[in-house]
Amino acid sequence: MPRQTPSPQGAVVEFENVSKTFHSPKGPVHAVNGLTMSMQAGQTIAFLGPNGAGKSTSLNMLLGLSRPDSGRVALFGGTAAEAIKHGKVGAMLQSGGLMSDVTVQEQVQLWAKLHPRPIPVSEALKRANIADLADRRVDKLSGGQQQRVQFAMAIIGDSPLIVLDEPTTGMDVENRQAFWATMRERALEGKTVLFATHYLEEADQFAERVIVINKGRLLADGTSAEIKASAGAKRLSFRLPGVQDAALYRLPNLVHVERQADVVRLQTSDSDATLYALLDAGLRPTDIEIQPLGLEQAFLAITAEDNNHSGGPADGATLEAAR
């Protein structure tokens, strides 16, 4: 069950029973369906969901780029337009925002003029690890470098709320690490950081709170450890040469089956019962390990269970934390 966070006065972000429907040739698509959540100052929050879960639609409504059909979305107790006007929001989205015929420094300088109290451009470039690219034209940058320019634009306003949509896509390992080091510094300053990502190890490592949605509904809300525990499953791995798939799928309490050559990895809601059934069937596995689920496995288990109970995934959805 999702853990609803109280919404006291002064919440940075509030969604109250928010719904949004789009119309397609196949009929209505309920992108967001009665979503209620709130976020407090100083939290670092990962926003996860499969394709088609409603993440991007929710972020668009949060930023005032789209209006809900019903319900209420508030930033700092008011509208997104008011919050943005007063420099309270910095955002890094997956599309738009960059001009091709200016240098990196010129691009960030132009963005700084939209904020009432920007930090120095040189400081934003340094934090985004692109000080050495200041004089390069934007259209000469790689995809990962352009991501870092958008990151500099998101933090130039020194805003108390930073919204990031797939922020490290295209970045190499070194720059991903530098990015998260900078975000940790911003969080320590008391800023609220909300990010959607398909790198679940980032959510596990850097978010103090994880929100999982599916089909526009809130599925889980808590710490990474709480999300893992809520999945109610464990990972059972072993080596068993020559085992047939049919024998594996007859085992009780299975959530997911994966095999690579002689190595079998199972997700099971009752690891003891599954292992005893394996032995009772006359099979003799070796190198047996039982471990709690990682965040990625827990995410898959939670969304798969929801799909099983609600008639399958949303149109176009895949079981990954992506758009």
mmCIF file of C-alpha atoms in Angstrom:
data_model
loop_
_atom_site.group_PDB
_atom_site.id
_atom_site.type_symbol
_atom_site.label_atom_id
_atom_site.label_comp_id
_atom_site.label_asym_id
_atom_site.label_seq_id
_atom_site.Cartn_x
_atom_site.Cartn_y
_atom_site.Cartn_z
ATOM 1 C CA MET A 1 0.000 0.000 0.000
ATOM 2 C CA PRO A 2 1.286 3.498 -0.759
ATOM 3 C CA ARG A 3 2.368 5.590 2.181
ATOM 4 C CA GLN A 4 0.738 8.981 1.828
ATOM 5 C CA THR A 5 2.926 11.815 3.041
ATOM 6 C CA PRO A 6 1.043 14.447 5.032
ATOM 7 C CA SER A 7 0.531 17.739 3.244
ATOM 8 C CA PRO A 8 1.146 20.394 5.887
ATOM 9 C CA GLN A 9 1.046 24.086 5.235
ATOM 10 C CA GLY A 10 4.186 25.107 3.378
ATOM 11 C CA ALA A 11 4.541 21.973 1.214
ATOM 12 C CA VAL A 12 6.735 22.644 -1.819
ATOM 13 C CA VAL A 13 4.694 20.426 -4.179
ATOM 14 C CA GLU A 14 1.086 19.299 -3.779
ATOM 15 C CA PHE A 15 -1.037 17.053 -5.987
ATOM 16 C CA GLU A 16 -4.599 16.657 -4.734
ATOM 17 C CA ASN A 17 -6.678 14.012 -6.557
ATOM 18 C CA VAL A 18 -5.226 15.074 -9.922
ATOM 19 C CA SER A 19 -6.465 13.469 -13.146
ATOM 20 C CA LYS A 20 -5.569 14.010 -16.794
ATOM 21 C CA THR A 21 -7.070 12.211 -19.800
ATOM 22 C CA PHE A 22 -5.941 12.299 -23.423
ATOM 23 C CA HIS A 23 -8.054 11.191 -26.358
ATOM 24 C CA SER A 24 -6.668 8.892 -29.042
ATOM 25 C CA PRO A 25 -8.182 7.003 -32.008
ATOM 26 C CA LYS A 26 -8.416 3.973 -29.690
ATOM 27 C CA GLY A 27 -10.328 5.929 -27.069
ATOM 28 C CA PRO A 28 -9.500 7.867 -23.905
ATOM 29 C CA VAL A 29 -6.117 7.362 -22.228
ATOM 30 C CA HIS A 30 -6.144 8.086 -18.501
ATOM 31 C CA ALA A 31 -2.577 9.343 -18.133
ATOM 32 C CA VAL A 32 -3.005 10.472 -14.519
ATOM 33 C CA ASN A 33 -5.795 9.064 -12.383
ATOM 34 C CA GLY A 34 -6.564 10.546 -8.967
ATOM 35 C CA LEU A 35 -2.924 11.187 -8.050
ATOM 36 C CA THR A 36 -2.344 12.618 -4.571
ATOM 37 C CA MET A 37 1.114 13.328 -3.176
ATOM 38 C CA SER A 38 3.094 16.097 -1.522
ATOM 39 C CA MET A 39 6.758 16.977 -1.192
ATOM 40 C CA GLN A 40 8.485 18.930 1.535
ATOM 41 C CA ALA A 41 11.451 21.279 1.505
ATOM 42 C CA GLY A 42 14.851 19.621 1.498
ATOM 43 C CA GLN A 43 13.728 16.224 0.207
ATOM 44 C CA THR A 44 15.454 14.390 -2.652
ATOM 45 C CA ILE A 45 12.751 12.361 -4.390
ATOM 46 C CA ALA A 46 12.955 9.780 -7.189
ATOM 47 C CA PHE A 47 9.830 9.600 -9.362
ATOM 48 C CA LEU A 48 9.583 6.162 -10.978
ATOM 49 C CA GLY A 49 7.145 4.372 -13.245
ATOM 50 C CA PRO A 50 6.965 2.232 -16.405
ATOM 51 C CA ASN A 51 6.484 3.704 -19.856
ATOM 52 C CA GLY A 52 3.034 5.235 -19.999
ATOM 53 C CA ALA A 53 2.755 5.483 -16.205
ATOM 54 C CA GLY A 54 2.062 9.225 -16.247
ATOM 55 C CA LYS A 55 5.433 10.570 -15.045
ATOM 56 C CA SER A 56 5.992 13.063 -17.842
ATOM 57 C CA THR A 57 2.361 14.183 -17.771
ATOM 58 C CA SER A 58 2.636 14.729 -14.016
ATOM 59 C CA LEU A 59 5.856 16.740 -14.388
ATOM 60 C CA ASN A 60 4.284 18.833 -17.146
ATOM 61 C CA MET A 61 1.339 19.663 -14.878
ATOM 62 C CA LEU A 62 3.707 20.406 -11.999
ATOM 63 C CA LEU A 63 5.550 22.939 -14.182
ATOM 64 C CA GLY A 64 2.377 24.487 -15.576
ATOM 65 C CA LEU A 65 2.983 23.165 -19.100
ATOM 66 C CA SER A 66 -0.317 21.274 -18.977
ATOM 67 C CA ARG A 67 -3.499 21.706 -16.956
ATOM 68 C CA PRO A 68 -5.199 18.885 -15.040
ATOM 69 C CA ASP A 69 -8.745 17.930 -15.991
ATOM 70 C CA SER A 70 -9.585 17.778 -12.305
ATOM 71 C CA GLY A 71 -7.851 18.126 -8.976
ATOM 72 C CA ARG A 72 -5.270 20.637 -7.811
ATOM 73 C CA VAL A 73 -1.542 21.065 -8.415
ATOM 74 C CA ALA A 74 0.276 23.652 -6.306
ATOM 75 C CA LEU A 75 3.865 24.842 -5.951
ATOM 76 C CA PHE A 76 4.729 26.653 -2.737
ATOM 77 C CA GLY A 77 0.998 27.013 -2.097
ATOM 78 C CA GLY A 78 0.305 28.819 -5.387
ATOM 79 C CA THR A 79 0.391 28.233 -9.121
ATOM 80 C CA ALA A 80 3.351 27.075 -11.168
ATOM 81 C CA ALA A 81 3.345 30.393 -13.041
ATOM 82 C CA GLU A 82 3.714 32.329 -9.788
ATOM 83 C CA ALA A 83 6.512 30.066 -8.540
ATOM 84 C CA ILE A 84 8.423 30.283 -11.820
ATOM 85 C CA LYS A 85 7.975 34.077 -11.991
ATOM 86 C CA HIS A 86 9.616 34.414 -8.581
ATOM 87 C CA GLY A 87 12.513 32.114 -9.498
ATOM 88 C CA LYS A 88 11.461 29.275 -7.224
ATOM 89 C CA VAL A 89 11.735 26.507 -9.840
ATOM 90 C CA GLY A 90 14.635 25.212 -11.921
ATOM 91 C CA ALA A 91 13.877 22.477 -14.441
ATOM 92 C CA MET A 92 15.805 20.135 -16.700
ATOM 93 C CA LEU A 93 13.527 18.449 -19.216
ATOM 94 C CA GLN A 94 14.294 15.990 -21.989
ATOM 95 C CA SER A 95 13.505 18.293 -24.892
ATOM 96 C CA GLY A 96 13.863 21.940 -25.826
ATOM 97 C CA GLY A 97 15.596 24.842 -24.145
ATOM 98 C CA LEU A 98 18.836 25.015 -26.154
ATOM 99 C CA MET A 99 19.715 27.352 -29.019
ATOM 100 C CA SER A 100 22.135 26.053 -31.621
ATOM 101 C CA ASP A 101 23.915 29.243 -32.724
ATOM 102 C CA VAL A 102 25.239 30.506 -29.370
ATOM 103 C CA THR A 103 28.076 29.451 -27.109
ATOM 104 C CA VAL A 104 27.549 27.531 -23.901
ATOM 105 C CA GLN A 105 28.273 30.629 -21.827
ATOM 106 C CA GLU A 106 25.865 32.761 -23.868
ATOM 107 C CA GLN A 107 23.127 30.138 -23.517
ATOM 108 C CA VAL A 108 23.452 30.011 -19.735
ATOM 109 C CA GLN A 109 23.742 33.828 -19.497
ATOM 110 C CA LEU A 110 20.472 34.229 -21.397
ATOM 111 C CA TRP A 111 18.790 31.778 -19.033
ATOM 112 C CA ALA A 112 20.180 33.575 -15.995
ATOM 113 C CA LYS A 113 18.347 36.740 -17.047
ATOM 114 C CA LEU A 114 15.028 34.942 -16.486
ATOM 115 C CA HIS A 115 15.754 34.577 -12.762
ATOM 116 C CA PRO A 116 15.635 37.332 -10.138
ATOM 117 C CA ARG A 117 18.650 36.094 -8.139
ATOM 118 C CA PRO A 118 20.892 33.918 -10.336
ATOM 119 C CA ILE A 119 24.222 32.557 -9.225
ATOM 120 C CA PRO A 120 27.264 33.623 -11.297
ATOM 121 C CA VAL A 121 27.349 31.967 -14.712
ATOM 122 C CA SER A 122 30.908 30.813 -14.064
ATOM 123 C CA GLU A 123 29.722 29.020 -10.914
ATOM 124 C CA ALA A 124 26.866 27.278 -12.754
ATOM 125 C CA LEU A 125 29.269 26.112 -15.476
ATOM 126 C CA LYS A 126 31.671 24.812 -12.839
ATOM 127 C CA ARG A 127 28.944 22.928 -10.971
ATOM 128 C CA ALA A 128 27.767 21.361 -14.236
ATOM 129 C CA ASN A 129 31.359 20.375 -15.101
ATOM 130 C CA ILE A 130 31.347 22.369 -18.358
ATOM 131 C CA ALA A 131 33.595 25.338 -17.544
ATOM 132 C CA ASP A 132 36.000 24.108 -20.233
ATOM 133 C CA LEU A 133 33.169 24.237 -22.805
ATOM 134 C CA ALA A 134 32.144 27.851 -22.129
ATOM 135 C CA ASP A 135 33.232 29.160 -25.555
ATOM 136 C CA ARG A 136 32.021 26.198 -27.612
ATOM 137 C CA ARG A 137 28.880 26.520 -29.718
ATOM 138 C CA VAL A 138 25.949 24.502 -28.445
ATOM 139 C CA ASP A 139 25.446 22.750 -31.792
ATOM 140 C CA LYS A 140 29.003 21.378 -31.571
ATOM 141 C CA LEU A 141 28.342 19.549 -28.303
ATOM 142 C CA SER A 142 27.700 15.852 -27.796
ATOM 143 C CA GLY A 143 24.395 14.687 -26.351
ATOM 144 C CA GLY A 144 25.908 14.234 -22.898
ATOM 145 C CA GLN A 145 27.492 17.699 -23.025
ATOM 146 C CA GLN A 146 24.154 19.241 -23.984
ATOM 147 C CA GLN A 147 22.616 17.485 -20.983
ATOM 148 C CA ARG A 148 25.156 19.218 -18.763
ATOM 149 C CA VAL A 149 24.317 22.589 -20.320
ATOM 150 C CA GLN A 150 20.665 21.981 -19.463
ATOM 151 C CA PHE A 151 21.754 21.087 -15.949
ATOM 152 C CA ALA A 152 23.590 24.425 -15.637
ATOM 153 C CA MET A 153 20.393 26.141 -16.782
ATOM 154 C CA ALA A 154 18.391 24.260 -14.145
ATOM 155 C CA ILE A 155 20.622 25.425 -11.288
ATOM 156 C CA ILE A 156 21.517 28.954 -12.464
ATOM 157 C CA GLY A 157 18.511 30.451 -10.649
ATOM 158 C CA ASP A 158 19.507 29.001 -7.252
ATOM 159 C CA SER A 159 15.873 27.887 -7.015
ATOM 160 C CA PRO A 160 14.511 26.061 -3.945
ATOM 161 C CA LEU A 161 12.861 23.411 -6.196
ATOM 162 C CA ILE A 162 14.813 21.565 -8.894
ATOM 163 C CA VAL A 163 12.876 19.270 -11.264
ATOM 164 C CA LEU A 164 14.909 16.849 -13.394
ATOM 165 C CA ASP A 165 13.533 14.537 -16.095
ATOM 166 C CA GLU A 166 16.019 11.764 -16.967
ATOM 167 C CA PRO A 167 18.902 14.102 -16.067
ATOM 168 C CA THR A 168 21.889 11.800 -16.683
ATOM 169 C CA THR A 169 20.833 10.319 -20.026
ATOM 170 C CA GLY A 170 23.813 10.460 -22.375
ATOM 171 C CA MET A 171 26.342 11.231 -19.637
ATOM 172 C CA ASP A 172 29.370 9.029 -19.089
ATOM 173 C CA VAL A 173 30.110 7.516 -15.687
ATOM 174 C CA GLU A 174 32.461 10.317 -14.616
ATOM 175 C CA ASN A 175 29.957 13.045 -15.409
ATOM 176 C CA ARG A 176 27.096 11.134 -13.810
ATOM 177 C CA GLN A 177 29.110 10.965 -10.601
ATOM 178 C CA ALA A 178 29.930 14.678 -10.806
ATOM 179 C CA PHE A 179 26.263 15.460 -11.447
ATOM 180 C CA TRP A 180 25.109 13.621 -8.337
ATOM 181 C CA ALA A 181 27.865 15.147 -6.227
ATOM 182 C CA THR A 182 26.477 18.554 -7.199
ATOM 183 C CA MET A 183 22.915 17.479 -6.449
ATOM 184 C CA ARG A 184 23.955 16.245 -3.004
ATOM 185 C CA GLU A 185 25.379 19.709 -2.334
ATOM 186 C CA ARG A 186 22.109 21.343 -3.411
ATOM 187 C CA ALA A 187 20.132 19.004 -1.148
ATOM 188 C CA LEU A 188 22.382 19.888 1.790
ATOM 189 C CA GLU A 189 21.499 23.533 1.129
ATOM 190 C CA GLY A 190 17.855 22.621 1.797
ATOM 191 C CA LYS A 191 16.685 22.529 -1.810
ATOM 192 C CA THR A 192 13.997 20.082 -2.918
ATOM 193 C CA VAL A 193 15.160 17.823 -5.755
ATOM 194 C CA LEU A 194 12.604 15.809 -7.753
ATOM 195 C CA PHE A 195 13.982 13.557 -10.477
ATOM 196 C CA ALA A 196 12.623 10.944 -12.864
ATOM 197 C CA THR A 197 15.185 8.393 -14.014
ATOM 198 C CA HIS A 198 15.500 5.015 -15.696
ATOM 199 C CA TYR A 199 18.751 4.369 -13.802
ATOM 200 C CA LEU A 200 17.260 2.749 -10.731
ATOM 201 C CA GLU A 201 20.653 2.471 -9.057
ATOM 202 C CA GLU A 202 20.653 6.293 -8.993
ATOM 203 C CA ALA A 203 17.291 6.332 -7.267
ATOM 204 C CA ASP A 204 18.509 3.709 -4.797
ATOM 205 C CA GLN A 205 21.723 5.572 -4.014
ATOM 206 C CA PHE A 206 20.691 9.233 -4.042
ATOM 207 C CA ALA A 207 16.974 9.514 -3.213
ATOM 208 C CA GLU A 208 15.832 9.663 0.389
ATOM 209 C CA ARG A 209 12.302 9.046 -0.869
ATOM 210 C CA VAL A 210 10.985 7.004 -3.807
ATOM 211 C CA ILE A 211 7.559 7.450 -5.419
ATOM 212 C CA VAL A 212 6.318 4.736 -7.806
ATOM 213 C CA ILE A 213 3.329 5.318 -10.068
ATOM 214 C CA ASN A 214 1.619 3.077 -12.611
ATOM 215 C CA LYS A 215 -1.297 3.918 -14.898
ATOM 216 C CA GLY A 216 -1.364 7.381 -13.355
ATOM 217 C CA ARG A 217 -1.928 6.033 -9.834
ATOM 218 C CA LEU A 218 0.322 6.076 -6.789
ATOM 219 C CA LEU A 219 1.600 2.554 -6.042
ATOM 220 C CA ALA A 220 4.323 3.092 -3.459
ATOM 221 C CA ASP A 221 5.818 5.988 -1.531
ATOM 222 C CA GLY A 222 8.645 5.610 0.966
ATOM 223 C CA THR A 223 12.361 5.156 1.409
ATOM 224 C CA SER A 224 14.215 2.825 -0.921
ATOM 225 C CA ALA A 225 14.364 0.243 1.877
ATOM 226 C CA GLU A 226 10.600 0.510 2.419
ATOM 227 C CA ILE A 227 9.927 0.096 -1.311
ATOM 228 C CA LYS A 228 12.082 -3.041 -1.399
ATOM 229 C CA ALA A 229 10.313 -4.470 1.642
ATOM 230 C CA SER A 230 6.871 -3.674 0.218
ATOM 231 C CA ALA A 231 7.545 -5.879 -2.803
ATOM 232 C CA GLY A 232 7.317 -8.883 -0.467
ATOM 233 C CA ALA A 233 9.701 -10.977 -2.538
ATOM 234 C CA LYS A 234 13.296 -12.204 -2.453
ATOM 235 C CA ARG A 235 15.844 -13.224 -5.043
ATOM 236 C CA LEU A 236 16.815 -16.914 -5.106
ATOM 237 C CA SER A 237 19.760 -17.795 -7.331
ATOM 238 C CA PHE A 238 21.529 -21.099 -7.923
ATOM 239 C CA ARG A 239 23.410 -23.179 -10.472
ATOM 240 C CA LEU A 240 21.540 -26.131 -12.012
ATOM 241 C CA PRO A 241 22.880 -27.573 -15.300
ATOM 242 C CA GLY A 242 20.329 -29.021 -17.682
ATOM 243 C CA VAL A 243 17.192 -27.918 -15.848
ATOM 244 C CA GLN A 244 14.141 -27.513 -18.071
ATOM 245 C CA ASP A 245 12.155 -24.286 -18.111
ATOM 246 C CA ALA A 246 8.966 -26.244 -17.442
ATOM 247 C CA ALA A 247 10.394 -27.518 -14.155
ATOM 248 C CA LEU A 248 11.197 -23.985 -13.060
ATOM 249 C CA TYR A 249 7.796 -22.577 -13.945
ATOM 250 C CA ARG A 250 6.091 -25.304 -11.885
ATOM 251 C CA LEU A 251 7.726 -23.952 -8.716
ATOM 252 C CA PRO A 252 5.395 -22.126 -6.310
ATOM 253 C CA ASN A 253 5.387 -18.432 -5.409
ATOM 254 C CA LEU A 254 7.321 -17.258 -8.483
ATOM 255 C CA VAL A 255 7.297 -13.598 -9.482
ATOM 256 C CA HIS A 256 9.974 -13.668 -12.170
ATOM 257 C CA VAL A 257 12.295 -16.249 -13.776
ATOM 258 C CA GLU A 258 15.639 -15.484 -15.389
ATOM 259 C CA ARG A 259 18.345 -17.884 -16.523
ATOM 260 C CA GLN A 260 21.747 -17.550 -18.124
ATOM 261 C CA ALA A 261 23.356 -20.838 -19.147
ATOM 262 C CA ASP A 262 23.430 -22.933 -15.942
ATOM 263 C CA VAL A 263 22.672 -20.021 -13.597
ATOM 264 C CA VAL A 264 19.033 -19.514 -12.565
ATOM 265 C CA ARG A 265 17.725 -16.388 -10.820
ATOM 266 C CA LEU A 266 14.209 -16.410 -9.402
ATOM 267 C CA GLN A 267 12.114 -13.765 -7.724
ATOM 268 C CA THR A 268 9.806 -15.442 -5.242
ATOM 269 C CA SER A 269 7.344 -14.285 -2.625
ATOM 270 C CA ASP A 270 8.356 -17.240 -0.395
ATOM 271 C CA SER A 271 11.972 -18.250 -0.953
ATOM 272 C CA ASP A 272 11.842 -21.144 1.536
ATOM 273 C CA ALA A 273 8.775 -22.719 -0.086
ATOM 274 C CA THR A 274 10.267 -22.309 -3.559
ATOM 275 C CA LEU A 275 13.575 -23.879 -2.533
ATOM 276 C CA TYR A 276 11.899 -26.810 -0.741
ATOM 277 C CA ALA A 277 9.744 -27.455 -3.818
ATOM 278 C CA LEU A 278 12.879 -27.471 -5.940
ATOM 279 C CA LEU A 279 14.481 -30.086 -3.696
ATOM 280 C CA ASP A 280 11.262 -32.126 -3.419
ATOM 281 C CA ALA A 281 11.222 -32.345 -7.221
ATOM 282 C CA GLY A 282 14.525 -34.214 -7.049
ATOM 283 C CA LEU A 283 16.614 -31.318 -8.336
ATOM 284 C CA ARG A 284 19.959 -30.604 -6.709
ATOM 285 C CA PRO A 285 21.013 -26.980 -7.199
ATOM 286 C CA THR A 286 24.416 -25.704 -6.077
ATOM 287 C CA ASP A 287 25.776 -22.243 -5.207
ATOM 288 C CA ILE A 288 22.429 -21.310 -3.639
ATOM 289 C CA GLU A 289 21.979 -17.674 -2.582
ATOM 290 C CA ILE A 290 18.920 -15.941 -1.113
ATOM 291 C CA GLN A 291 18.998 -12.139 -1.134
ATOM 292 C CA PRO A 292 16.541 -9.294 -0.671
ATOM 293 C CA LEU A 293 15.421 -7.589 -3.863
ATOM 294 C CA GLY A 294 17.264 -4.587 -5.194
ATOM 295 C CA LEU A 295 15.224 -1.511 -6.041
ATOM 296 C CA GLU A 296 14.984 -2.491 -9.708
ATOM 297 C CA GLN A 297 13.617 -5.950 -8.889
ATOM 298 C CA ALA A 298 11.239 -4.477 -6.316
ATOM 299 C CA PHE A 299 10.024 -1.942 -8.872
ATOM 300 C CA LEU A 300 9.362 -4.694 -11.407
ATOM 301 C CA ALA A 301 7.544 -6.820 -8.828
ATOM 302 C CA ILE A 302 5.333 -3.952 -7.623
ATOM 303 C CA THR A 303 4.313 -2.820 -11.104
ATOM 304 C CA ALA A 304 3.843 -6.404 -12.354
ATOM 305 C CA GLU A 305 1.544 -7.180 -9.428
ATOM 306 C CA ASP A 306 -0.462 -4.032 -10.141
ATOM 307 C CA ASN A 307 -0.760 -4.970 -13.820
ATOM 308 C CA ASN A 308 -1.917 -8.472 -12.887
ATOM 309 C CA HIS A 309 -4.658 -7.046 -10.677
ATOM 310 C CA SER A 310 -5.740 -4.306 -13.081
ATOM 311 C CA GLY A 311 -5.739 -6.002 -16.447
ATOM 312 C CA GLY A 312 -2.241 -5.522 -17.841
ATOM 313 C CA PRO A 313 0.092 -2.593 -18.429
ATOM 314 C CA ALA A 314 -0.955 0.743 -19.847
ATOM 315 C CA ASP A 315 -0.874 1.151 -23.631
ATOM 316 C CA GLY A 316 2.740 1.226 -24.772
ATOM 317 C CA ALA A 317 4.071 0.470 -21.301
ATOM 318 C CA THR A 318 7.194 -1.550 -20.660
ATOM 319 C CA LEU A 319 8.477 -2.789 -17.337
ATOM 320 C CA GLU A 320 11.291 -0.288 -16.960
ATOM 321 C CA ALA A 321 11.634 3.030 -15.201
ATOM 322 C CA ALA A 322 11.562 5.102 -18.343
ATOM 323 C CA ARG A 323 9.286 7.601 -19.985
#
